[in-house]
Coordinates of C-alpha atoms in Angstrom, one line a residue:
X1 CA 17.1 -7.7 8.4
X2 CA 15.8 -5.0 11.0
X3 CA 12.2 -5.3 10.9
X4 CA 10.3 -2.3 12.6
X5 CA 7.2 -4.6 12.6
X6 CA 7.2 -8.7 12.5
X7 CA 4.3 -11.0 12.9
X8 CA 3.6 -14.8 12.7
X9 CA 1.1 -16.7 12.5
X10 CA -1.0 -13.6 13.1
X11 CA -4.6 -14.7 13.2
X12 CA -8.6 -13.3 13.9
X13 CA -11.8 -14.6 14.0
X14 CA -15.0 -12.8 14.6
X15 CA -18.7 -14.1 14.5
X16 CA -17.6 -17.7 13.7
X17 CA -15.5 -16.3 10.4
X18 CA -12.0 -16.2 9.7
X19 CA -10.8 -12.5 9.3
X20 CA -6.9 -13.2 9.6
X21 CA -5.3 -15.9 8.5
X22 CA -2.0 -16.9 9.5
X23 CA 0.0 -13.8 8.5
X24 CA 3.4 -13.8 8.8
X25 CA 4.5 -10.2 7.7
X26 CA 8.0 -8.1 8.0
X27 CA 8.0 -4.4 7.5
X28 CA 11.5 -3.4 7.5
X29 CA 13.1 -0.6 9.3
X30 CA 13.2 3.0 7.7
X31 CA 11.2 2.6 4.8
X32 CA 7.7 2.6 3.3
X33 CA 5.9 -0.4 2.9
X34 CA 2.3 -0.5 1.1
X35 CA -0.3 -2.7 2.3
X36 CA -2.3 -3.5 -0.9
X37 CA -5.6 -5.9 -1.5
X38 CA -9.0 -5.1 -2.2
X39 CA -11.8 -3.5 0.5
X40 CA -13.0 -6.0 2.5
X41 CA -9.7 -8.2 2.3
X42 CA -8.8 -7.4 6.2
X43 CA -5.8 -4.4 5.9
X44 CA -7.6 -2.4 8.9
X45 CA -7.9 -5.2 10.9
X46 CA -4.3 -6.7 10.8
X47 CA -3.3 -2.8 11.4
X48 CA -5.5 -2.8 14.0
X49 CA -3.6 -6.2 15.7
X50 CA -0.6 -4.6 15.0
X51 CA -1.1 -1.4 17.0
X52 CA -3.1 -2.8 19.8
X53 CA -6.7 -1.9 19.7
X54 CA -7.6 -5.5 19.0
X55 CA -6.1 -8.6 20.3
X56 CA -4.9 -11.5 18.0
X57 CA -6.9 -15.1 18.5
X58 CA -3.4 -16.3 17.8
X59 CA -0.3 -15.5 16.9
X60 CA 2.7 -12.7 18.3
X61 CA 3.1 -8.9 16.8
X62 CA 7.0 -7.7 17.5
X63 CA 7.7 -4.0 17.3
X64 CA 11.3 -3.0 17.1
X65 CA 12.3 -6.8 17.8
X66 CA 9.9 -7.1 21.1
X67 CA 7.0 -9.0 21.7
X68 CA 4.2 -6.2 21.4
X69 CA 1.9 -8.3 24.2
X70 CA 5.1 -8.0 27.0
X71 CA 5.3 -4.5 26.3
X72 CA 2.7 -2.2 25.1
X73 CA 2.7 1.2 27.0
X74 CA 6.7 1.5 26.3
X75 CA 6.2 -0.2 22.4
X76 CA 3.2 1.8 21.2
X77 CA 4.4 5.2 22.6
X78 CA 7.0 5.1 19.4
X79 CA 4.3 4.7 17.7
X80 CA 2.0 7.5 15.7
X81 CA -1.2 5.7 14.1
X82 CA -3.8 7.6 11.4
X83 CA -6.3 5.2 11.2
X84 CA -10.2 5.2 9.6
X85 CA -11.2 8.5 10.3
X86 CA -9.3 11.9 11.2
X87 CA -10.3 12.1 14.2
X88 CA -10.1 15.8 15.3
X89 CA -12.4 17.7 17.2
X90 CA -14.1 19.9 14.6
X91 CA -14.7 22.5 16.8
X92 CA -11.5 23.1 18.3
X93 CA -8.7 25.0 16.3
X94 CA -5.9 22.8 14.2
X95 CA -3.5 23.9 17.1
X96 CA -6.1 23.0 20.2
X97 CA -6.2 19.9 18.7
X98 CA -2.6 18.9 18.7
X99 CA -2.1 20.5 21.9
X100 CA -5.0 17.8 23.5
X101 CA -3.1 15.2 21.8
X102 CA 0.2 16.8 23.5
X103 CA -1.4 16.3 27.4
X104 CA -2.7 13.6 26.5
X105 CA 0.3 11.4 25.3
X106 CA 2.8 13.6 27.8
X107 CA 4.6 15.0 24.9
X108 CA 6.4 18.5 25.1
X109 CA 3.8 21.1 23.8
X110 CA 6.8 22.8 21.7
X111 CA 6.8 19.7 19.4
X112 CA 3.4 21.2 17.9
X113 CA 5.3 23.7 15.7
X114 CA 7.3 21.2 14.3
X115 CA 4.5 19.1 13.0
X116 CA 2.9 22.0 11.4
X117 CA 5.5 22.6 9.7
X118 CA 5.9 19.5 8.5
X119 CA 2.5 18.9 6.9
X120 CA 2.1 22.6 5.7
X121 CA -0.4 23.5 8.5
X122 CA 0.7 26.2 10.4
X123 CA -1.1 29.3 8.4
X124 CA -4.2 27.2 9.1
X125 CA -3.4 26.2 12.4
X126 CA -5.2 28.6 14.5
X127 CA -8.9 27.9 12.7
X128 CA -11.5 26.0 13.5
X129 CA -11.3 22.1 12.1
X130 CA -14.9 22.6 10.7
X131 CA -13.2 25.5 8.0
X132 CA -10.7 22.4 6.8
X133 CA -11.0 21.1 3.8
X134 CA -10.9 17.0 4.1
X135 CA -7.2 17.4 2.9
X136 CA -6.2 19.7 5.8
X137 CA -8.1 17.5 7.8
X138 CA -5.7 15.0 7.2
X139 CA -2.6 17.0 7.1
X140 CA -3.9 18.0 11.0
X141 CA -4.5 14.1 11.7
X142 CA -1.2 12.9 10.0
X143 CA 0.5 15.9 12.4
X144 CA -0.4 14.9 15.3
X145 CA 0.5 11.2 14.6
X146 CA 4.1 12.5 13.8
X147 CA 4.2 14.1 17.3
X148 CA 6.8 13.0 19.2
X149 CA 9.3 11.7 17.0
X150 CA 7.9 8.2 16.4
X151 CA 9.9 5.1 15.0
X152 CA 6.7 3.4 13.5
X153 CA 3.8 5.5 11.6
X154 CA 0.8 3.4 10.2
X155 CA -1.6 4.9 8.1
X156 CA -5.2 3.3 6.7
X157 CA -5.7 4.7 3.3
X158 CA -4.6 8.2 4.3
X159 CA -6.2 9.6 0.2
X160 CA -9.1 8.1 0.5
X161 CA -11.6 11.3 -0.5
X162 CA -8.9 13.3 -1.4
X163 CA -8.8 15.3 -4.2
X164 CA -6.0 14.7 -6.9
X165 CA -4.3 18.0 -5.1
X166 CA -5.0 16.6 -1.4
X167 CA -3.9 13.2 -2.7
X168 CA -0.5 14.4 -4.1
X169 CA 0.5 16.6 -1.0
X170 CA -0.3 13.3 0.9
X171 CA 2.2 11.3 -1.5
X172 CA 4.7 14.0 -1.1
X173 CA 4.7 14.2 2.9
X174 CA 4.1 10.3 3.1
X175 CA 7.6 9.9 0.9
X176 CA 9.8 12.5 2.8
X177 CA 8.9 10.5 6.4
X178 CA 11.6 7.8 6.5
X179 CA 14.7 10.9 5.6
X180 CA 13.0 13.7 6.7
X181 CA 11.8 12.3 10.3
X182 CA 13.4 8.9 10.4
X183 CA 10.0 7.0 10.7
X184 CA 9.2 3.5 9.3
X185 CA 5.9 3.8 7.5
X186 CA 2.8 1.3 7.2
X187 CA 0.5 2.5 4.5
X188 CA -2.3 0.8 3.7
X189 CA -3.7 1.2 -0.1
X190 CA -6.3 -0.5 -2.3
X191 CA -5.2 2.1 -4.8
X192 CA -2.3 0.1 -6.6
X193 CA -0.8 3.8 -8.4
X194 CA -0.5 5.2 -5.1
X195 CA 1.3 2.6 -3.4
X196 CA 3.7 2.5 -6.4
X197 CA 4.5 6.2 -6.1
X198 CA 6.0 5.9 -2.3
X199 CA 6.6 2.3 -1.6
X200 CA 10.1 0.2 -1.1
X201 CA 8.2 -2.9 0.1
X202 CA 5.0 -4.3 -0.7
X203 CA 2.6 -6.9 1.2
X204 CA -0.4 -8.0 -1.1
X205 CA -3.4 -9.4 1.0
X206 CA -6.4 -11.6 0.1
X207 CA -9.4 -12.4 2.4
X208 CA -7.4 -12.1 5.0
X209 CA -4.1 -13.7 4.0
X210 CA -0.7 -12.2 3.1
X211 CA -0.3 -14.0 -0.7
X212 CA 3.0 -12.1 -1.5
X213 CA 5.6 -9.9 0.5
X214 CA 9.1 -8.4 -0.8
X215 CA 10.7 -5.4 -2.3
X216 CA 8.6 -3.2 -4.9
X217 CA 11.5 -3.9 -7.5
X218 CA 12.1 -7.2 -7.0
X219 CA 7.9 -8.1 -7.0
X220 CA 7.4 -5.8 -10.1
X221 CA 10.1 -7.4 -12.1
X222 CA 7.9 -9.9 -14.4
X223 CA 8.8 -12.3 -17.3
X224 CA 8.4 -10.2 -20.1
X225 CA 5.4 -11.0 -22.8
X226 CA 5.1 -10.6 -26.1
X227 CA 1.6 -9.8 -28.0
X228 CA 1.3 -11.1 -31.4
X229 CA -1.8 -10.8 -34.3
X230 CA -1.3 -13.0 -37.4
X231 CA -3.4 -13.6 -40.9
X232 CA -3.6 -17.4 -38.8
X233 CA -4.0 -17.1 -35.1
X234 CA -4.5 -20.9 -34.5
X235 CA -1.8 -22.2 -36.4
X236 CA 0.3 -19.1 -34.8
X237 CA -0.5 -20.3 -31.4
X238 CA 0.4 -24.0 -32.2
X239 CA 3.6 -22.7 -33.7
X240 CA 4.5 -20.5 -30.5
X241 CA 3.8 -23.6 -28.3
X242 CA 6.2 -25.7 -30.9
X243 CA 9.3 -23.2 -30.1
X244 CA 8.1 -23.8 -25.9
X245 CA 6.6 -20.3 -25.3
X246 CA 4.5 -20.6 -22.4
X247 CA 0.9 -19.0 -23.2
X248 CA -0.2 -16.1 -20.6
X249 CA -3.6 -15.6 -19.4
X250 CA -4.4 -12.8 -21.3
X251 CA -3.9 -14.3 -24.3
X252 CA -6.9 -14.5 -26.4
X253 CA -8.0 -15.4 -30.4
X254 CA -7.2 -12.0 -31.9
X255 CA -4.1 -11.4 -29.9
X256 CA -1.8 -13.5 -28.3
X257 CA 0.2 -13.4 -25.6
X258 CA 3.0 -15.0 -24.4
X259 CA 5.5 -15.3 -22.0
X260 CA 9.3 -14.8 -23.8
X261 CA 11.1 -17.0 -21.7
X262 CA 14.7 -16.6 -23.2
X263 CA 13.9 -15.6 -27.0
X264 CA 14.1 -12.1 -28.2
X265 CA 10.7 -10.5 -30.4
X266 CA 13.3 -10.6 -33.2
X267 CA 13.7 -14.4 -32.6
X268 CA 9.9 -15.3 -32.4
X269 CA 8.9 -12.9 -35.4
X270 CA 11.7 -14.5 -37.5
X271 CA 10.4 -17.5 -36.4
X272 CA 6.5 -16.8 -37.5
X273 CA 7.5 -15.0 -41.0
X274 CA 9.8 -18.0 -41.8
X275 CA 7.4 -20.8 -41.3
X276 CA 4.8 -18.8 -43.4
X277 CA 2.7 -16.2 -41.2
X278 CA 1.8 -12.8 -42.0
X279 CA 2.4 -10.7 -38.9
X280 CA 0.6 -8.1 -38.4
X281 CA 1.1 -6.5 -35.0
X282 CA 4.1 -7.8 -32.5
X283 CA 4.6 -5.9 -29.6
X284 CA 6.8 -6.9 -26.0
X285 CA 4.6 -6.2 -23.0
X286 CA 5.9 -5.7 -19.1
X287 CA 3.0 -5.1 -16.9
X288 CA 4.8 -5.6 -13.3
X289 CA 3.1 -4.8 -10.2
X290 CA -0.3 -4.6 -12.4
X291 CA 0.4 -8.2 -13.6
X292 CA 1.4 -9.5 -9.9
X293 CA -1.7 -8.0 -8.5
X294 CA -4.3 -9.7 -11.0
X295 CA -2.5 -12.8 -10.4
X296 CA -2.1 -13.2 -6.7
X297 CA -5.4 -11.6 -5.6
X298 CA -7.6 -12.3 -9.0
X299 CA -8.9 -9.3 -9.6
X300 CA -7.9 -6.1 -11.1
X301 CA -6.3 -2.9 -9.3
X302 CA -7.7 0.2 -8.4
X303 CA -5.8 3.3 -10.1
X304 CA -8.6 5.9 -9.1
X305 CA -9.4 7.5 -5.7
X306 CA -13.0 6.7 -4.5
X307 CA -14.7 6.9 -0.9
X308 CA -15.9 3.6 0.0
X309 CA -14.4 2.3 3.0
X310 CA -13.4 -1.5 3.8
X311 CA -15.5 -3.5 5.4
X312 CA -14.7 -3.4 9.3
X313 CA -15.4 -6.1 12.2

């Protein structure tokens, strides 16, 4: 598989504590992949590694199949990076802004038409960042990371503060990258319904450590469960257990809930009503990504836009 970015055994330690922990991660090429985990569990930090502007205590980051460390200038030069803040001069113009960016990085000044374009800036272009609001703000920042064609884009919670409007203009430009410019994205989330919206690939991160890594699909595609309320909930679970359900976490004295493993609901109510019980309620559950989440990083996903920021070395 073509990865855009590959690391092992990636690895960080600051103030005596481990930050990174032996990450081996594959984003692959022309495609979105969401960087989920709670604040605090070390998504800026490994972005950070991967795009230079800290240094790994062990461990190799590969861009485009070469060694990042052998090559930097030439390898990060594909590379557009919205990270923590905007960024922008707030009193310079939308335009004066990209056009610093443009000397700065020795790219051809005509490519600042396109990027407005692109993230629905150009009416706005010629006012003063201070007028933005914080969407526009990012719209400017997310242009001028698209400047010059990159291969690689990696973006640190590019919603965080938005606005449900800002946040789904975001989604909307964030999706069209890999067709419309031919970019690889890297989007870091703690927002699981965001990442679910543009994502093919998803990495899920705990204190520092990568606990799961594949395709959206594939990750989201749980056992089914089956929730289950009788007039005799012991005896009920007993009986479940008898036919070799497995019991899920969730599962709890007024409803139960268990994995289906190869029996149909029609199978496991027959089941129940023929050996006596009164069911009351039976319902099959399939809570995917949700489900993964709460398991592999123990806590339970964030649906809702908010403004607190992860906790940076």
């Amino acid at each position: 598989m073509t990865a855009a970015i590959r690391t092992e055994g990636l690895s960080l330690s600051l103030g005596g504590r481990a930050i990174v922990r032996n990450v081996d991660m594959t984003v692959p090429d022309s495609g979105v992949y969401g960087f989920l985990g709670p604040n605090g569990a070390g998504k800026s930090t490994i972005m950070r590694l991967i795009v230079g502007l800290l240094r790994p205590a062990a461990g190799t980051v590969s861009l485009f199949g070469e060694n990042l460390a052998q090559r930097p200038r030439a390898l990060l030069g594909q590379v557009g990076i919205l990270i923590e803040s905007h960024g922008l001069y707030e009193h310079l113009t939308g335009r004066e802004n990209l056009l610093l960016a443009c000397r700065l990085r020795g790219i051809d000044r005509r490519d600042i038409g396109r990027v407005l374009d692109a993230v629905a800036m150009h009416r706005a272009a010629d006012r003063p960042v201070k007028t933005y609001s914080l969407g526009m703000k990012q719209r400017t920042a997310l242009a001028r990371a698209l400047l010059g064609q990159p291969r690689l884009v990696v973006l640190d919670e590019p919603t965080n503060g938005l606005d449900p409007e800002g946040i789904m203009a975001m989604r909307d430009l964030i999706r069209e990258l890999p067709a419309r410019f031919g970019a690889t994205v890297l989007l870091s989330s703690h927002l699981l319904g965001e990442v679910q919206e543009v994502a093919d690939h998803i990495g899920l991160l705990r204190q520092g450590e990568l606990v799961a890594e594949g395709p959206l699909r594939a990750l989201s595609e749980t056992e089914p469960l089956i929730a289950i309320s009788t007039d005799r909930q012991t005896e009920a679970r007993a009986a479940l257990l008898a036919l070799g359900l497995e019991e899920d976490r969730d599962s709890g004295d007024e409803r139960l809930v268990f994995r289906m493993g190869r029996l149909t609901a029609a199978q496991i109510n027959r089941s129940l009503v023929e050996s006596g019980f009164a069911v009351s309620a039976l319902a099959q559950e399939s809570h995917g990504l949700e489900r993964l989440y709460r398991d592999k990083l123990g806590s339970q996903p964030s649906f809702e836009a908010h403004s607190e920021q992860e906790n940076r070395p």
